[in-house]
Each structure stands twice: as structure tokens, then as C-alpha cells.
PDB file of C-alpha atoms in Angstrom:
ATOM      1  CA  MET J   1     121.941 -27.037  -5.732  1.00 39.00           C
ATOM      2  CA  GLY J   2     118.361 -27.719  -6.699  1.00 40.00           C
ATOM      3  CA  ARG J   3     117.242 -30.668  -8.914  1.00 40.00           C
ATOM      4  CA  LYS J   4     116.677 -28.738 -12.051  1.00 51.00           C
ATOM      5  CA  THR J   5     119.924 -27.297 -13.354  1.00 58.00           C
ATOM      6  CA  GLY J   6     118.842 -26.251 -16.819  1.00 70.00           C
ATOM      7  CA  LEU J   7     118.267 -22.609 -17.663  1.00 78.00           C
ATOM      8  CA  GLY J   8     115.541 -20.988 -19.705  1.00 82.00           C
ATOM      9  CA  VAL J   9     116.126 -18.051 -21.902  1.00 84.00           C
ATOM     10  CA  ALA J  10     114.939 -15.486 -19.376  1.00 90.00           C
ATOM     11  CA  GLU J  11     116.872 -17.175 -16.614  1.00 91.00           C
ATOM     12  CA  SER J  12     120.054 -17.198 -18.753  1.00 87.00           C
ATOM     13  CA  GLU J  13     119.598 -13.439 -19.528  1.00 92.00           C
ATOM     14  CA  VAL J  14     118.867 -12.474 -15.951  1.00 95.00           C
ATOM     15  CA  LEU J  15     121.822 -14.585 -14.557  1.00 93.00           C
ATOM     16  CA  GLN J  16     124.210 -13.042 -17.075  1.00 90.00           C
ATOM     17  CA  TYR J  17     123.060  -9.494 -16.115  1.00 95.00           C
ATOM     18  CA  ILE J  18     123.443 -10.327 -12.508  1.00 96.00           C
ATOM     19  CA  ALA J  19     126.910 -11.957 -13.162  1.00 92.00           C
ATOM     20  CA  ASP J  20     127.911  -8.600 -14.800  1.00 93.00           C
ATOM     21  CA  HIS J  21     126.446  -6.258 -12.081  1.00 96.00           C
ATOM     22  CA  TYR J  22     126.427  -7.987  -8.670  1.00 96.00           C
ATOM     23  CA  PRO J  23     125.623  -7.549  -5.870  1.00 97.00           C
ATOM     24  CA  ILE J  24     122.238  -6.239  -7.136  1.00 98.00           C
ATOM     25  CA  SER J  25     118.734  -5.948  -5.961  1.00 98.00           C
ATOM     26  CA  VAL J  26     115.606  -7.305  -7.530  1.00 97.00           C
ATOM     27  CA  ARG J  27     114.535  -3.709  -8.147  1.00 97.00           C
ATOM     28  CA  ALA J  28     117.579  -2.916 -10.024  1.00 98.00           C
ATOM     29  CA  VAL J  29     117.445  -6.017 -12.182  1.00 98.00           C
ATOM     30  CA  ALA J  30     113.596  -5.505 -12.737  1.00 98.00           C
ATOM     31  CA  GLU J  31     114.282  -1.786 -13.790  1.00 98.00           C
ATOM     32  CA  GLN J  32     116.739  -2.939 -16.357  1.00 97.00           C
ATOM     33  CA  PHE J  33     114.482  -5.616 -17.827  1.00 97.00           C
ATOM     34  CA  ALA J  34     111.439  -3.401 -17.760  1.00 97.00           C
ATOM     35  CA  ALA J  35     113.346  -0.902 -19.824  1.00 97.00           C
ATOM     36  CA  THR J  36     114.957  -3.360 -22.311  1.00 95.00           C
ATOM     37  CA  ARG J  37     112.357  -6.209 -22.531  1.00 95.00           C
ATOM     38  CA  GLY J  38     109.146  -4.824 -21.004  1.00 96.00           C
ATOM     39  CA  LEU J  39     109.212  -7.537 -18.144  1.00 95.00           C
ATOM     40  CA  ALA J  40     107.365  -6.855 -14.987  1.00 96.00           C
ATOM     41  CA  LYS J  41     109.118  -6.781 -11.557  1.00 96.00           C
ATOM     42  CA  THR J  42     107.047  -9.856 -10.434  1.00 97.00           C
ATOM     43  CA  THR J  43     108.415 -11.743 -13.457  1.00 97.00           C
ATOM     44  CA  ILE J  44     112.024 -10.854 -12.616  1.00 97.00           C
ATOM     45  CA  LEU J  45     111.464 -11.754  -8.883  1.00 97.00           C
ATOM     46  CA  ASN J  46     110.075 -15.205 -10.110  1.00 97.00           C
ATOM     47  CA  VAL J  47     113.036 -15.780 -12.332  1.00 97.00           C
ATOM     48  CA  MET J  48     115.493 -14.789  -9.618  1.00 97.00           C
ATOM     49  CA  ASP J  49     113.810 -17.059  -7.202  1.00 97.00           C
ATOM     50  CA  ARG J  50     114.078 -19.998  -9.550  1.00 96.00           C
ATOM     51  CA  LEU J  51     117.771 -19.139 -10.062  1.00 95.00           C
ATOM     52  CA  ARG J  52     118.266 -19.187  -6.392  1.00 96.00           C
ATOM     53  CA  GLU J  53     116.419 -22.559  -6.020  1.00 95.00           C
ATOM     54  CA  LYS J  54     118.522 -23.991  -8.753  1.00 91.00           C
ATOM     55  CA  GLY J  55     121.757 -22.896  -6.889  1.00 91.00           C
ATOM     56  CA  PHE J  56     122.799 -20.187  -9.333  1.00 91.00           C
ATOM     57  CA  LEU J  57     122.214 -17.196  -7.015  1.00 96.00           C
ATOM     58  CA  THR J  58     122.634 -16.289  -3.289  1.00 97.00           C
ATOM     59  CA  ARG J  59     121.031 -13.549  -1.642  1.00 96.00           C
ATOM     60  CA  GLU J  60     121.940 -11.712   1.486  1.00 97.00           C
ATOM     61  CA  LEU J  61     120.206  -8.888   3.481  1.00 96.00           C
ATOM     62  CA  THR J  62     122.044  -5.598   3.168  1.00 95.00           C
ATOM     63  CA  ASP J  63     120.699  -2.444   4.758  1.00 95.00           C
ATOM     64  CA  GLY J  64     117.200  -4.047   4.830  1.00 96.00           C
ATOM     65  CA  ILE J  65     117.336  -5.024   1.112  1.00 96.00           C
ATOM     66  CA  PHE J  66     118.062  -8.490  -0.336  1.00 97.00           C
ATOM     67  CA  VAL J  67     120.937  -8.226  -2.866  1.00 98.00           C
ATOM     68  CA  TYR J  68     121.737 -11.119  -5.106  1.00 98.00           C
ATOM     69  CA  SER J  69     125.078 -12.461  -6.335  1.00 97.00           C
ATOM     70  CA  PRO J  70     125.882 -15.451  -8.593  1.00 94.00           C
ATOM     71  CA  THR J  71     127.279 -18.527  -6.821  1.00 93.00           C
ATOM     72  CA  ARG J  72     129.624 -19.073  -9.748  1.00 87.00           C
ATOM     73  CA  ALA J  73     132.165 -16.865 -11.466  1.00 84.00           C
ATOM     74  CA  GLN J  74     131.243 -15.292 -14.740  1.00 80.00           C
ATOM     75  CA  ALA J  75     133.244 -17.690 -16.703  1.00 84.00           C
ATOM     76  CA  ALA J  76     131.333 -20.602 -15.107  1.00 83.00           C
ATOM     77  CA  VAL J  77     127.998 -18.945 -15.687  1.00 79.00           C
ATOM     78  CA  LEU J  78     128.743 -18.610 -19.360  1.00 83.00           C
ATOM     79  CA  ARG J  79     129.943 -22.326 -19.574  1.00 85.00           C
ATOM     80  CA  ALA J  80     126.685 -23.352 -17.846  1.00 79.00           C
ATOM     81  CA  GLN J  81     124.707 -21.299 -20.486  1.00 79.00           C
ATOM     82  CA  VAL J  82     126.616 -22.993 -23.210  1.00 86.00           C
ATOM     83  CA  GLU J  83     126.128 -26.301 -21.836  1.00 86.00           C
ATOM     84  CA  ASN J  84     122.433 -25.681 -21.470  1.00 81.00           C
ATOM     85  CA  PHE J  85     122.166 -24.471 -25.061  1.00 85.00           C
ATOM     86  CA  ILE J  86     124.039 -27.467 -26.343  1.00 89.00           C
ATOM     87  CA  GLU J  87     121.823 -29.867 -24.365  1.00 87.00           C
ATOM     88  CA  SER J  88     118.506 -28.227 -25.027  1.00 85.00           C
ATOM     89  CA  MET J  89     118.806 -26.819 -28.567  1.00 88.00           C
ATOM     90  CA  LEU J  90     121.406 -29.271 -30.061  1.00 92.00           C
ATOM     91  CA  GLY J  91     120.320 -32.383 -28.361  1.00 92.00           C
ATOM     92  CA  GLY J  92     123.709 -32.616 -26.650  1.00 91.00           C
ATOM     93  CA  SER J  93     125.598 -32.954 -30.004  1.00 93.00           C
ATOM     94  CA  LEU J  94     128.479 -30.526 -30.750  1.00 91.00           C
ATOM     95  CA  GLU J  95     128.378 -31.507 -34.581  1.00 93.00           C
ATOM     96  CA  PRO J  96     125.864 -28.696 -35.399  1.00 93.00           C
ATOM     97  CA  PHE J  97     128.031 -26.208 -33.671  1.00 89.00           C
ATOM     98  CA  ALA J  98     131.197 -27.407 -35.321  1.00 89.00           C
ATOM     99  CA  ALA J  99     129.441 -27.114 -38.732  1.00 92.00           C
ATOM    100  CA  TYR J 100     128.431 -23.586 -37.795  1.00 91.00           C
ATOM    101  CA  LEU J 101     131.971 -22.642 -37.048  1.00 89.00           C
ATOM    102  CA  ALA J 102     133.306 -24.223 -40.169  1.00 90.00           C
ATOM    103  CA  GLU J 103     130.897 -21.940 -42.295  1.00 93.00           C
ATOM    104  CA  LYS J 104     131.590 -18.870 -40.193  1.00 90.00           C
ATOM    105  CA  GLU J 105     133.641 -16.367 -42.276  1.00 89.00           C
ATOM    106  CA  ASP J 106     134.604 -13.903 -39.663  1.00 92.00           C
ATOM    107  CA  ILE J 107     136.651 -15.930 -37.183  1.00 91.00           C
ATOM    108  CA  SER J 108     139.716 -14.065 -36.244  1.00 92.00           C
ATOM    109  CA  ASP J 109     143.195 -15.436 -36.143  1.00 93.00           C
ATOM    110  CA  ALA J 110     143.125 -15.348 -32.309  1.00 94.00           C
ATOM    111  CA  GLU J 111     139.813 -17.171 -32.130  1.00 92.00           C
ATOM    112  CA  LEU J 112     141.007 -19.779 -34.623  1.00 91.00           C
ATOM    113  CA  ALA J 113     144.278 -20.293 -32.599  1.00 94.00           C
ATOM    114  CA  ARG J 114     142.173 -20.659 -29.358  1.00 92.00           C
ATOM    115  CA  LEU J 115     139.863 -23.214 -31.046  1.00 92.00           C
ATOM    116  CA  LYS J 116     142.889 -25.229 -32.332  1.00 93.00           C
ATOM    117  CA  GLN J 117     144.365 -25.129 -28.713  1.00 94.00           C
ATOM    118  CA  ILE J 118     141.006 -26.395 -27.315  1.00 91.00           C
ATOM    119  CA  ILE J 119     140.904 -29.229 -29.859  1.00 92.00           C
ATOM    120  CA  GLN J 120     144.371 -30.167 -28.966  1.00 94.00           C
ATOM    121  CA  GLN J 121     143.499 -30.424 -25.333  1.00 94.00           C
ATOM    122  CA  LEU J 122     140.475 -32.602 -26.256  1.00 91.00           C
ATOM    123  CA  GLU J 123     142.679 -34.906 -28.156  1.00 93.00           C
ATOM    124  CA  GLU J 124     145.166 -35.113 -25.294  1.00 94.00           C
ATOM    125  CA  LYS J 125     142.328 -36.124 -22.966  1.00 93.00           C
ATOM    126  CA  GLN J 126     141.174 -38.767 -25.346  1.00 92.00           C
ATOM    127  CA  ARG J 127     144.599 -40.512 -25.248  1.00 88.00           C
TER     128      ARG J 127
END
């Protein structure tokens, strides 16, 4: 994996799209982001090259076209995005996120049960 492991916003969005649609060509990704975000194909190619350099994507030649796939499972991609967000936007602290959750009014019973389960696992790790 490359030295830089953090992801920018565009990299995160492109990586998530690829994780949902792989294997996929630059052209297909570029068409999606041109339609939804107005980004040029060269911009998408640069983003995908950076993701490959950072170790998040692989590419393979199929029928004369490079197709890209994530190197990690979708859940791992999402975890990397969350980690990047916490590090870059929250300075590595979970406290602002926990405060956000405490004020959130529409957490389902299932989500709350899962959060309690996660906290229990964290407490067991601390022991």
C-alpha cells in the first residue's frame, strides 16, 4: 500500500461507487460522475490512479480495457472512510461523534441495540 492512506472527499465517493459496482472501467465511473457531479473523465482517472497508488484499487486488463476493483471488501472500505473522517474532521476524537449520536432523535431500536453491543465489546477490550 502507498504511503498516503487518507482519502479526500472525491476519492471516498469514487471508491464507494466502485465498491458498489466493480469490476468497472474508468469510462463507466466517469460517466456516472459527469452526470451526477459534473466531473471530467480526466479528473476521475486521476482520482482512480491515486486510489490505486494508495492501495485501495486494483486494475486488470479485460478485453483490452482496464477494469478496477477495490482491494478491500465494501465493509472495509466504509470503515476506512469513517476512520478518515474521524481523523481529518474530528481530530481523531470520537467525543464529537458520540455527542452527535446523543442528540440524534431518530435512532431506531435496532441501531441503538447495535451501538450498545459495540460499546460492550469496547469495554471488554479495555479489561
